[in-house]
PDB file of C-alpha atoms and ligand atoms in Angstrom:
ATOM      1  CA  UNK X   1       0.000   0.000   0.000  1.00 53.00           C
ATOM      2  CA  UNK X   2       2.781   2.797  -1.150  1.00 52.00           C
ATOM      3  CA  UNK X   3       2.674   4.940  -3.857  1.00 45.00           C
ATOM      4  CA  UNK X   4      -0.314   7.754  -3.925  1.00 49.00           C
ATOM      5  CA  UNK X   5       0.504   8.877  -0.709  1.00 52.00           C
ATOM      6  CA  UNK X   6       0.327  12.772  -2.290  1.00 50.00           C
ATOM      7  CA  UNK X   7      -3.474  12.222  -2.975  1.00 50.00           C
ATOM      8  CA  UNK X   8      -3.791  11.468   0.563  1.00 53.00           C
ATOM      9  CA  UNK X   9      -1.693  14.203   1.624  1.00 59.00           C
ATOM     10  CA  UNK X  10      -4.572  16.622   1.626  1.00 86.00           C
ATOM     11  CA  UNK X  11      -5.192  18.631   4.923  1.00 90.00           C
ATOM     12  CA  UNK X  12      -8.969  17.786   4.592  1.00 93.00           C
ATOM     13  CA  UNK X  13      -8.679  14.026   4.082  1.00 96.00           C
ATOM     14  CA  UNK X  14     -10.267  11.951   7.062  1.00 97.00           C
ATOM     15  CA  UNK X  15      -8.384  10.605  10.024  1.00 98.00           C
ATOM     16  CA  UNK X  16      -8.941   6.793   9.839  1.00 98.00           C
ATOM     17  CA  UNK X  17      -9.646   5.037  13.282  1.00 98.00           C
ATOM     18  CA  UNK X  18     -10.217   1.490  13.793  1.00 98.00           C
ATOM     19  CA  UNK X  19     -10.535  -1.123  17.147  1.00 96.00           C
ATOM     20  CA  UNK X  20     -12.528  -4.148  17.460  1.00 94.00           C
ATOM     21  CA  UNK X  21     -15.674  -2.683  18.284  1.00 90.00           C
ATOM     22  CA  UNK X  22     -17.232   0.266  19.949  1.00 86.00           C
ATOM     23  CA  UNK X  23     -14.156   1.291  22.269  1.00 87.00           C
ATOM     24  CA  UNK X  24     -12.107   3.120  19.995  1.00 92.00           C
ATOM     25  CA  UNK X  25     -15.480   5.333  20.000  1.00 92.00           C
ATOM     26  CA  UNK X  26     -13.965   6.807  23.269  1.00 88.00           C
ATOM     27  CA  UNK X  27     -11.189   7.727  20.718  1.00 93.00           C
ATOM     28  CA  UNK X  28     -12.630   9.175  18.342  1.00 95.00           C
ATOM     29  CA  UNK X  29     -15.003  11.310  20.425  1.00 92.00           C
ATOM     30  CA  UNK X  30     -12.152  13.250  22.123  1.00 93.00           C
ATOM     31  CA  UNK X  31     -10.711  13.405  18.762  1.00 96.00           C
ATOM     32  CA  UNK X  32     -14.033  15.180  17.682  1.00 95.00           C
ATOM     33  CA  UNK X  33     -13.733  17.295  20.550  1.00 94.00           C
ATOM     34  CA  UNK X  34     -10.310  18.785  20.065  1.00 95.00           C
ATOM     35  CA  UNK X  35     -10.056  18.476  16.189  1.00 97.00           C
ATOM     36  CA  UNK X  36     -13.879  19.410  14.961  1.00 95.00           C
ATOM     37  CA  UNK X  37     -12.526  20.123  11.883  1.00 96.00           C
ATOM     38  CA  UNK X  38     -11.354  16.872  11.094  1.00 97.00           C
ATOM     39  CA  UNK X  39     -13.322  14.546   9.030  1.00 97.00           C
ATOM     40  CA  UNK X  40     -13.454  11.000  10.819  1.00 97.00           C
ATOM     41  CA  UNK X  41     -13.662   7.389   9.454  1.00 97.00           C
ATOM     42  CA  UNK X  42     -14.804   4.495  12.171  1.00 97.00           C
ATOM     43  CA  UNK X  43     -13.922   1.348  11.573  1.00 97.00           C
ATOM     44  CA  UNK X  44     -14.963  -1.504  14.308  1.00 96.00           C
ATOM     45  CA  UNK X  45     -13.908  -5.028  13.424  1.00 96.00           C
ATOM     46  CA  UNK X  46     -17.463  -6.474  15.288  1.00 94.00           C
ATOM     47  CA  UNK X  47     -17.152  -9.828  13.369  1.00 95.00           C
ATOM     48  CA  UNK X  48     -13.601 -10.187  15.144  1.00 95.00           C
ATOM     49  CA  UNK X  49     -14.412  -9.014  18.343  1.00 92.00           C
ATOM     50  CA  UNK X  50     -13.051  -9.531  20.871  1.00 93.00           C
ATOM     51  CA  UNK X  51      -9.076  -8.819  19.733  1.00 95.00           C
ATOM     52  CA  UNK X  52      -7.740  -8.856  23.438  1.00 92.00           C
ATOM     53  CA  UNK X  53      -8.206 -13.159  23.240  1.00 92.00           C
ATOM     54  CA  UNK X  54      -6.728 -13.798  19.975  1.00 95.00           C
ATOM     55  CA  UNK X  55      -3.386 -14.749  18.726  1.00 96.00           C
ATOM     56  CA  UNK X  56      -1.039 -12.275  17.665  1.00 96.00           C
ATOM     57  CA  UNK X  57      -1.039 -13.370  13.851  1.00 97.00           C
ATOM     58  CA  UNK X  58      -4.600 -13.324  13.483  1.00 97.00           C
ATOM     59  CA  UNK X  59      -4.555  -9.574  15.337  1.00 97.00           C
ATOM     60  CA  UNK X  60      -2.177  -8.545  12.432  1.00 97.00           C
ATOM     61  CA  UNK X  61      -3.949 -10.177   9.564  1.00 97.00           C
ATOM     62  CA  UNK X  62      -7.349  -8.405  10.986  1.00 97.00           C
ATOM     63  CA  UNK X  63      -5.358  -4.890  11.486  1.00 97.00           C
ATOM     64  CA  UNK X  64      -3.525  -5.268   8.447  1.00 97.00           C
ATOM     65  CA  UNK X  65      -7.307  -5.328   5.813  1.00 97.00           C
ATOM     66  CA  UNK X  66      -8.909  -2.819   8.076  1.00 97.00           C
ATOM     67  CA  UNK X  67      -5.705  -0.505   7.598  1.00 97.00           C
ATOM     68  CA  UNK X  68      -5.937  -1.279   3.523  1.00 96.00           C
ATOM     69  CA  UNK X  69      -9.518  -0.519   3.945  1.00 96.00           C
ATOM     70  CA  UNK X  70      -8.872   2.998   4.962  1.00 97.00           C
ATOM     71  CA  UNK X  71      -6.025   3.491   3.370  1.00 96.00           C
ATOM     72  CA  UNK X  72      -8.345   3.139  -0.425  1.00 95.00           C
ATOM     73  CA  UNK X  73     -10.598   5.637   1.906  1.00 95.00           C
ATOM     74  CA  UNK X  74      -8.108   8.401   1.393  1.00 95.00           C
ATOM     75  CA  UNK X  75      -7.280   8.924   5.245  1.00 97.00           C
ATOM     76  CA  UNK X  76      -4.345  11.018   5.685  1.00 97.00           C
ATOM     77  CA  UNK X  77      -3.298   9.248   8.901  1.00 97.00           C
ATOM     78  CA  UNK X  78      -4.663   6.412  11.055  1.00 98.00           C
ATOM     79  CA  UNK X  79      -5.361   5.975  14.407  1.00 98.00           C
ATOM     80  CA  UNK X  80      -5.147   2.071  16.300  1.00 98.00           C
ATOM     81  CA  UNK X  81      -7.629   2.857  18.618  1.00 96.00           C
ATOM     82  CA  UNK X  82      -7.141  -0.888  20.522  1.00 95.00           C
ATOM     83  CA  UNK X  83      -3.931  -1.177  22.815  1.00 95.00           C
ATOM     84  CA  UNK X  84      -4.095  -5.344  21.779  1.00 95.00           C
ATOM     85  CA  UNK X  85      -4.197  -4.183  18.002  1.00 97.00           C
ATOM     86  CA  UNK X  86      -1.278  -1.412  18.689  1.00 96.00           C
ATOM     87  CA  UNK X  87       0.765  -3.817  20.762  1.00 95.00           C
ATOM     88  CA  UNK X  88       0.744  -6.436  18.082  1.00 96.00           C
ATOM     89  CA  UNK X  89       0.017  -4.431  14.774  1.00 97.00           C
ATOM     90  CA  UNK X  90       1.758  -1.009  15.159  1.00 97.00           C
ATOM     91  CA  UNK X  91       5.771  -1.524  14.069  1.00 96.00           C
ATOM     92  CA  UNK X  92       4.277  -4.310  11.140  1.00 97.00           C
ATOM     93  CA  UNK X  93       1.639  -1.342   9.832  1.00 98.00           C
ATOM     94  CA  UNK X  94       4.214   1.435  10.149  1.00 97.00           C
ATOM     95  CA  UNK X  95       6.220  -0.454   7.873  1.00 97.00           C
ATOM     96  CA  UNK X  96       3.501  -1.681   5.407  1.00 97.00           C
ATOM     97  CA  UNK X  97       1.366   1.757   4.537  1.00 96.00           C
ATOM     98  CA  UNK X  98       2.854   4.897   4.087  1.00 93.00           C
ATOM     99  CA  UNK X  99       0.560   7.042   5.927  1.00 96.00           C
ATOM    100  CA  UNK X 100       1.532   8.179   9.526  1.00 96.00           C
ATOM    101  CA  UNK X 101       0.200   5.474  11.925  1.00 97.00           C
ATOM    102  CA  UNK X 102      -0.850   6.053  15.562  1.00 97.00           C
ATOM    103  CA  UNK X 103      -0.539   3.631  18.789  1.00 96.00           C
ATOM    104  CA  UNK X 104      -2.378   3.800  22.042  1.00 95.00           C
ATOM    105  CA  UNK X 105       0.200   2.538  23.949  1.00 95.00           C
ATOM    106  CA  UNK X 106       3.330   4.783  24.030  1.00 93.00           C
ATOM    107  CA  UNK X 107       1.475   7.988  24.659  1.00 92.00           C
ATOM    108  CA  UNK X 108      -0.368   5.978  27.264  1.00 93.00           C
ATOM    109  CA  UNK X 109       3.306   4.949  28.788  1.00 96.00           C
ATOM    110  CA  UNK X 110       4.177   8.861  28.468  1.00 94.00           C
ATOM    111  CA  UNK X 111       1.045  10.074  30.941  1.00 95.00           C
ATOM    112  CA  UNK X 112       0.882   7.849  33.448  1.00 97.00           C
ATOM    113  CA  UNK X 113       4.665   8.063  33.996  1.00 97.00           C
ATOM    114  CA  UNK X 114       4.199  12.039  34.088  1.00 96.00           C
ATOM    115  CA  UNK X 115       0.978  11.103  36.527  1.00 97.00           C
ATOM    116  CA  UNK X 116       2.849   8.597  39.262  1.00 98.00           C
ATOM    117  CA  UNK X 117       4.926  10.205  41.785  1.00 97.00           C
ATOM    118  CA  UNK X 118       5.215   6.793  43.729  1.00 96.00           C
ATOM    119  CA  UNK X 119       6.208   5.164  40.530  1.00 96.00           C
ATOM    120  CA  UNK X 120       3.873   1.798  41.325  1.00 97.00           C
ATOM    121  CA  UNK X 121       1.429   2.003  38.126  1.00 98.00           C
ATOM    122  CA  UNK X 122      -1.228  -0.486  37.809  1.00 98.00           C
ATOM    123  CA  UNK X 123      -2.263  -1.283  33.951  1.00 98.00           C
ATOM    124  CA  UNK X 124      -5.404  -3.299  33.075  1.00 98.00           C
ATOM    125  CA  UNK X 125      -6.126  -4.029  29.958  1.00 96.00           C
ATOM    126  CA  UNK X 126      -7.224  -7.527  27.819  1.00 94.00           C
ATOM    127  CA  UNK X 127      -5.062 -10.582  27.899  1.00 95.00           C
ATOM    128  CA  UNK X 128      -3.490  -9.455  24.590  1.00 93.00           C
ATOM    129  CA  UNK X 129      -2.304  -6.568  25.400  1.00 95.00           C
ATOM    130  CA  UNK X 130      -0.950  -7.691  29.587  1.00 97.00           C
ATOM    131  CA  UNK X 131       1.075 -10.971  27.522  1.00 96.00           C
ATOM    132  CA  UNK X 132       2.693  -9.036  25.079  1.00 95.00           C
ATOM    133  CA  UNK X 133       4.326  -6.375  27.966  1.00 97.00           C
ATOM    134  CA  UNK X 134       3.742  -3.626  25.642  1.00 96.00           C
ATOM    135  CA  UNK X 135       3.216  -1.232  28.735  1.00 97.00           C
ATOM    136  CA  UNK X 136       6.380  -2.432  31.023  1.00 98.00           C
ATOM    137  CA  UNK X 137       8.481  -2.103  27.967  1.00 97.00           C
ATOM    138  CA  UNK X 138       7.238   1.832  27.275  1.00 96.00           C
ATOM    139  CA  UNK X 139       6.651   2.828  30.745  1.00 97.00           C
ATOM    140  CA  UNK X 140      10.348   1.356  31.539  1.00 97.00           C
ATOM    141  CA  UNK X 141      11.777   2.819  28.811  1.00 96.00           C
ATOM    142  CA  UNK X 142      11.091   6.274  30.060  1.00 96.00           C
ATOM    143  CA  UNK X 143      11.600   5.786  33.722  1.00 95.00           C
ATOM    144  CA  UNK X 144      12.160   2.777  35.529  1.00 95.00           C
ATOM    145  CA  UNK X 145       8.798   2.248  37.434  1.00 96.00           C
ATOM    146  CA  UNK X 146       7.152  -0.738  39.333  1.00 97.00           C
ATOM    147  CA  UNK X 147       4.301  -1.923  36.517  1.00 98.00           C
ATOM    148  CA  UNK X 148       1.576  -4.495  38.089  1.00 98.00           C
ATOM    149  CA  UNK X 149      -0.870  -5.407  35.270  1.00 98.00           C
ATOM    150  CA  UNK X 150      -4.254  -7.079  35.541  1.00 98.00           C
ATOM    151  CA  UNK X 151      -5.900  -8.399  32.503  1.00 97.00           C
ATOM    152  CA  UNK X 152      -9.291  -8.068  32.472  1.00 97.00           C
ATOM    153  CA  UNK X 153     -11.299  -9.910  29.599  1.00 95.00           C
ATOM    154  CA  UNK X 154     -14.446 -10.019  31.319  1.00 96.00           C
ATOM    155  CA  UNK X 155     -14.405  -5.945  30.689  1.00 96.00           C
ATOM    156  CA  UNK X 156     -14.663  -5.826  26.546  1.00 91.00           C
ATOM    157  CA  UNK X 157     -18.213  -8.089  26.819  1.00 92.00           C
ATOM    158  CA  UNK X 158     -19.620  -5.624  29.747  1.00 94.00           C
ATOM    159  CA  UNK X 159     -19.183  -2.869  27.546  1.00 90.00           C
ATOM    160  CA  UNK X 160     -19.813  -4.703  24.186  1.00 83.00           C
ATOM    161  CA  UNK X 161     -23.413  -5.703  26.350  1.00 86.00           C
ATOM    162  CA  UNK X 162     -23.890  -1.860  27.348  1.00 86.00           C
ATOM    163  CA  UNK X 163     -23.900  -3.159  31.127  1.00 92.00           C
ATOM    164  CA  UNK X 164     -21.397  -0.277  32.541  1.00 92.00           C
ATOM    165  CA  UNK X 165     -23.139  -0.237  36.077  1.00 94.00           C
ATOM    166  CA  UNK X 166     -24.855  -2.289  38.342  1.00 95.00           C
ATOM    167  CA  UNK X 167     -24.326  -5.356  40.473  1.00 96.00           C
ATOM    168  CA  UNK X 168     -22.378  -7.844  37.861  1.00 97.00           C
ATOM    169  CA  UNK X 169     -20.495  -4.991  36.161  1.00 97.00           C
ATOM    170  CA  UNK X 170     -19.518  -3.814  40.102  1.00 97.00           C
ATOM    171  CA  UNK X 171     -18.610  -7.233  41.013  1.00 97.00           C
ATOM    172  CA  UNK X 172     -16.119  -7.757  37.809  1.00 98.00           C
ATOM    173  CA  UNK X 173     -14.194  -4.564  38.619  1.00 98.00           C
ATOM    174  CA  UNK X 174     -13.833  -5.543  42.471  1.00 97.00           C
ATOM    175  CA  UNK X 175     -12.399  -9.129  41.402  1.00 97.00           C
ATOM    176  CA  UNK X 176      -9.989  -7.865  38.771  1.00 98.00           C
ATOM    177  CA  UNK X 177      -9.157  -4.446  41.033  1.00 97.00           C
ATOM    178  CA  UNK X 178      -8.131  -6.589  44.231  1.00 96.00           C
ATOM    179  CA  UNK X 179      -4.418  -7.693  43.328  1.00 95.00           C
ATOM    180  CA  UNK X 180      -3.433  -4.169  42.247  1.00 95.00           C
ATOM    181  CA  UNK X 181      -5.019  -2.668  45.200  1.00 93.00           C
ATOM    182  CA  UNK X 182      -2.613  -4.361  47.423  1.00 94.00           C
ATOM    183  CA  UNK X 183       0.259  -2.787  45.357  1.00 94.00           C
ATOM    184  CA  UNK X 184      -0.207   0.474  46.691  1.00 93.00           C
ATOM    185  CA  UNK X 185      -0.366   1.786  43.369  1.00 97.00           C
ATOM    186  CA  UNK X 186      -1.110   5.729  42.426  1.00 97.00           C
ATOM    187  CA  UNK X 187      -1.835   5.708  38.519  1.00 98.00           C
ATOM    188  CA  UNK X 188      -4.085   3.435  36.882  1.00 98.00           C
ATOM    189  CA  UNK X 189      -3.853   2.709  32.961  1.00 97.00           C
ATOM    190  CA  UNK X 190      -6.873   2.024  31.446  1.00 96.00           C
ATOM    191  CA  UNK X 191      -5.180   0.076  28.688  1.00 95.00           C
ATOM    192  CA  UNK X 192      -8.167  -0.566  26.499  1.00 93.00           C
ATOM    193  CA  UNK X 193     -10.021   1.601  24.573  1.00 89.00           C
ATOM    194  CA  UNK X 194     -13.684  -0.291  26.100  1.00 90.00           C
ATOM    195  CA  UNK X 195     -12.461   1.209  29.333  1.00 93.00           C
ATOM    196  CA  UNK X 196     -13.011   4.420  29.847  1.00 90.00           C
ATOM    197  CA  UNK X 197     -16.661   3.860  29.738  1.00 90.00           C
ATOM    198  CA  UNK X 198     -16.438   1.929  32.647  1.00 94.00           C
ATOM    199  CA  UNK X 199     -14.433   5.008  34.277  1.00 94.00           C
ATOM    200  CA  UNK X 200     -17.777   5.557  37.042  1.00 95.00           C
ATOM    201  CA  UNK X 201     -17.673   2.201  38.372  1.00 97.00           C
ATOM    202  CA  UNK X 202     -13.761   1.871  38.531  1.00 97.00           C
ATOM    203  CA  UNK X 203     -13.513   4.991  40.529  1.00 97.00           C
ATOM    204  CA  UNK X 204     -16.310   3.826  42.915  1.00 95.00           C
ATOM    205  CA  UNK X 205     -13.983   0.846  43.684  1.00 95.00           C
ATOM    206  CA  UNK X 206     -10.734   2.426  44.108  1.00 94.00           C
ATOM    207  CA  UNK X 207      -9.177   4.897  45.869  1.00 91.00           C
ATOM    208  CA  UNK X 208      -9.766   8.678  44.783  1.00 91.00           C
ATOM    209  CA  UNK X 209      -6.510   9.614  44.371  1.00 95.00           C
ATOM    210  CA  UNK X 210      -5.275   7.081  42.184  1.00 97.00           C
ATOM    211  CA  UNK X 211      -5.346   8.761  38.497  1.00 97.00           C
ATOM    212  CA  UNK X 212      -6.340   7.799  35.821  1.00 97.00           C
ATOM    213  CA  UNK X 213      -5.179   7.765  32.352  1.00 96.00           C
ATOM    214  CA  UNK X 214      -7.428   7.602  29.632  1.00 91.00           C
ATOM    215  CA  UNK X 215      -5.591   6.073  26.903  1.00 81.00           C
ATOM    216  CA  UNK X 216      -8.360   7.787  24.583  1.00 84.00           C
ATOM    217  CA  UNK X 217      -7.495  11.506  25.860  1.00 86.00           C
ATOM    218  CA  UNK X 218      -3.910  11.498  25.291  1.00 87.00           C
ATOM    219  CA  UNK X 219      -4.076   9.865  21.747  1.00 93.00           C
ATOM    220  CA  UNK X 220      -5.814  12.695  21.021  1.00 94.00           C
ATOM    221  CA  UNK X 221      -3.372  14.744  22.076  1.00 93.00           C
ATOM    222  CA  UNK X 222      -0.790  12.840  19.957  1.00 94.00           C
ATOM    223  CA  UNK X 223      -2.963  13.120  16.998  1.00 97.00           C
ATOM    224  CA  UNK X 224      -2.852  16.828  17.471  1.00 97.00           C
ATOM    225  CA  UNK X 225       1.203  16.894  17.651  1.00 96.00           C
ATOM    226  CA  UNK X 226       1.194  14.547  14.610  1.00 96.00           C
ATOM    227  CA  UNK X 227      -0.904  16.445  12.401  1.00 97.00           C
ATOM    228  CA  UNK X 228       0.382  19.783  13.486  1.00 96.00           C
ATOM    229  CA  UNK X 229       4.231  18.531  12.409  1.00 96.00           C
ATOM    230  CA  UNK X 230       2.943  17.421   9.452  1.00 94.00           C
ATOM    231  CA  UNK X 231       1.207  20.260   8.424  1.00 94.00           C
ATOM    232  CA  UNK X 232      -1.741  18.202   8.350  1.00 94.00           C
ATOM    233  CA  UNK X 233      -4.490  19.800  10.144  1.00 96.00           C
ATOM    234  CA  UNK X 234      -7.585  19.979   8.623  1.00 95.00           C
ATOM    235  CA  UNK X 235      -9.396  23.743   7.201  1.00 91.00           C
ATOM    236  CA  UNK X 236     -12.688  25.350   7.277  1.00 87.00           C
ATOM    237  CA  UNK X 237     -12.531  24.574   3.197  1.00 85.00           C
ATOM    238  CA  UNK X 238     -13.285  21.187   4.080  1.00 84.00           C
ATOM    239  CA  UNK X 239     -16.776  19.379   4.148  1.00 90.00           C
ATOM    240  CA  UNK X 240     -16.412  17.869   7.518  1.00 93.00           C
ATOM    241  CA  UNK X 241     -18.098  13.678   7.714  1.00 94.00           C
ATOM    242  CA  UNK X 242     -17.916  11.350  10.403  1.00 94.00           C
ATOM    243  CA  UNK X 243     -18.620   8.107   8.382  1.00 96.00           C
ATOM    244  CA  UNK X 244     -18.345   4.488  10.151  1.00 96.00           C
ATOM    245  CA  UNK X 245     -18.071   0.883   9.349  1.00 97.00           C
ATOM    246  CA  UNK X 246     -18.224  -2.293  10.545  1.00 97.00           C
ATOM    247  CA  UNK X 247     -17.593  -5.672  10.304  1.00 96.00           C
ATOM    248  CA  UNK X 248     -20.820  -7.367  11.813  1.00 96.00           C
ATOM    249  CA  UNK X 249     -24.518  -6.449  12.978  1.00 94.00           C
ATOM    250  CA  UNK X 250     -24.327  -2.250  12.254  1.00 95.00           C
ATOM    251  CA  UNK X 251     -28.017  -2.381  13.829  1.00 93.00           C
ATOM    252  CA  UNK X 252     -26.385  -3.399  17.472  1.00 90.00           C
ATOM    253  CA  UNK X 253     -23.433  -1.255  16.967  1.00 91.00           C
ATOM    254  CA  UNK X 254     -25.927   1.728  15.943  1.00 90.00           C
ATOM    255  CA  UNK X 255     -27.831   0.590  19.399  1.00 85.00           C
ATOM    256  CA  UNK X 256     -25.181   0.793  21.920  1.00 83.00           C
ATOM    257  CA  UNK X 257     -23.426   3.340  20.263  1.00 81.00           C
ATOM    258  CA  UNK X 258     -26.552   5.752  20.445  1.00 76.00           C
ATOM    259  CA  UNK X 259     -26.911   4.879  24.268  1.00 70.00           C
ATOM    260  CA  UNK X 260     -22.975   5.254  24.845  1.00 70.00           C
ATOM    261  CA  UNK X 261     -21.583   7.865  22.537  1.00 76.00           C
ATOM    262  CA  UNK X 262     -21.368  12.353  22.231  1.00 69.00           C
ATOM    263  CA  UNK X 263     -23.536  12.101  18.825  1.00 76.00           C
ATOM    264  CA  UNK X 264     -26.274  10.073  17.435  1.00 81.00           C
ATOM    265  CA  UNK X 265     -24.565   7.347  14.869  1.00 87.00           C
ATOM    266  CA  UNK X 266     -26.466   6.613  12.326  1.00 83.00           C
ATOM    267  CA  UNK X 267     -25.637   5.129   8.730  1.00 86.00           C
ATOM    268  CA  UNK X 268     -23.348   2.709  10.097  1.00 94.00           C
ATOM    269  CA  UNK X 269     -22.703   0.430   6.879  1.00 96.00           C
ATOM    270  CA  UNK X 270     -21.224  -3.215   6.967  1.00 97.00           C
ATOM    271  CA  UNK X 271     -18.130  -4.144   5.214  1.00 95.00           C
ATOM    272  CA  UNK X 272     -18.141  -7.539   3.479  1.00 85.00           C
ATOM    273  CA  UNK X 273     -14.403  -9.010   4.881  1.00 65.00           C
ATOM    274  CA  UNK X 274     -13.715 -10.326   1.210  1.00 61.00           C
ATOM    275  CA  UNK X 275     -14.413  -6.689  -0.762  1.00 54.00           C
ATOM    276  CA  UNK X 276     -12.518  -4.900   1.713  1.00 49.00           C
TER     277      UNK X 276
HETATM  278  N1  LIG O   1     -10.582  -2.041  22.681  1.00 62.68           N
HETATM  279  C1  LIG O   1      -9.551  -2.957  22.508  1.00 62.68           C
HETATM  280  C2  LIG O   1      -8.264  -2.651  23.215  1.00 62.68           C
HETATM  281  O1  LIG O   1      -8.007  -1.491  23.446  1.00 62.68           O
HETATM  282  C3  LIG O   1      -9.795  -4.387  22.293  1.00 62.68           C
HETATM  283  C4  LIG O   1     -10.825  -5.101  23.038  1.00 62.68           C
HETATM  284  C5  LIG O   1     -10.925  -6.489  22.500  1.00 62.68           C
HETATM  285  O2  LIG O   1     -11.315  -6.614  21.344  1.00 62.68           O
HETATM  286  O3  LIG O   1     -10.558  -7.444  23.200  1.00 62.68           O
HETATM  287  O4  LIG O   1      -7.480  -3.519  23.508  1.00 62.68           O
END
């Protein structure tokens, strides 16, 4: 996928973002919020879902058509709003398309070492992402901290379900919060883009000062710094779209979506896997 890359090099081109599902949402809302300019293309992999139990190969192969997918789009630069897809996917991408691709993961790393003054960070995040030590790595590589992780896989179906309060959802998040609790930790990585929704009934269970970083605010920010280097920020010339696609069932992803997200989505069109 090189070659072309001046058609795409046009300031009011969309931003491709992608995840499994409906939490890379949380990333492309704040997105919205501090780029409205910026045109937007959603892609959620829903006949995949969920990434954060699959092998590593099979997250590639899955990030690697949805990336093409965009890429024939026109997006100027692409956003891997999953931390399992960006842990896996990110170096093989950068080096297959040759539009600027962006991670969750290191500018997740960046915050919460800039958050902890203890240096004991907790991560949670799915299986994926805790196996492949994507976090230690980053957070290490900037300042040697103490990382506990907790995977969490019961999280991505909670959301996926829309059940973000209430008695199961509450006793999920004291189970998996228990072990990190006892690490005295004071910065809490919410390494998967699902998580921030459940953001109300994490901070219920843990202690108020412990901070959170939302990995879907500070890609944002990254996107900003990206774009702005690049000379790639969008104008008022352009004829700003949110468009999105997925995989699987647009009518339940249209559902939650409405009940979860800052706009109304509507016009959510499937993708058939083999024309992508
Ligand atoms: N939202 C994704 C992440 O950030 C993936 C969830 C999943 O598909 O398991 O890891």
């Amino acid at each position: 996928m090189r070659g072309n890359l001046k058609n795409r090099k046009t300031n009011n081109n969309p931003i491709g973002i992608f995840d499994s599902g409906f939490g890379g949402l949380t990333v492309m809302s704040e997105i919205n919020k501090i780029l409205p300019l910026e045109s937007l293309i959603y892609f959620g992999d829903t006949a995949h879902i969920p990434y954060g139990t699959k092998s590593k190969g099979a997250v590639i192969k899955f990030s690697k058509e949805i990336a093409s997918f965009l890429v024939k789009n026109r997006v100027k630069l692409i956003v891997i709003a999953c931390n399992t897809a960006s842990a896996f996917a990110l170096s093989i991408l950068k080096k297959t398309f040759d539009v600027p691709i962006i991670g969750v993961i290191e500018s997740g790393a960046e915050a919460s070492v800039l958050a902890s003054k203890s240096k004991n960070i907790g991560v949670i995040g799915t299986e994926g992402t805790v196996n492949s030590n994507s976090y230690i790595n980053e957070i290490n590589k900037i300042s040697k901290s103490n990382v506990y992780q907790q995977a969490c896989p019961l999280f991505v179906p909670l959301v996926e379900e829309g059940w973000i309060s209430g008695k199961i959802a509450d006793a999920v998040v004291k189970k998996y919060m228990a072990p990190l609790l006892k690490k005295h930790i004071d910065t809490l990585v919410l390494g998967c883009t699902h998580y921030p929704l459940l953001k109300g009934i994490l901070r219920k269970n843990v202690d108020k000062k412990i901070v959170f970083i939302d990995s879907a605010k500070t890609v944002a920010r990254e996107v900003v710094k990206v774009l702005r280097q690049k000379s790639l920020l969008a104008n008022k010339n352009g004829n700003k779209f949110l468009k999105f696609y997925v995989s699987d069932n647009p009518e339940k992803f249209q559902k939650i979506g409405n009940n979860f997200f800052w706009r109304k989505i509507n016009n959510v069109r499937k993708v058939d896997m083999e024309q992508r």
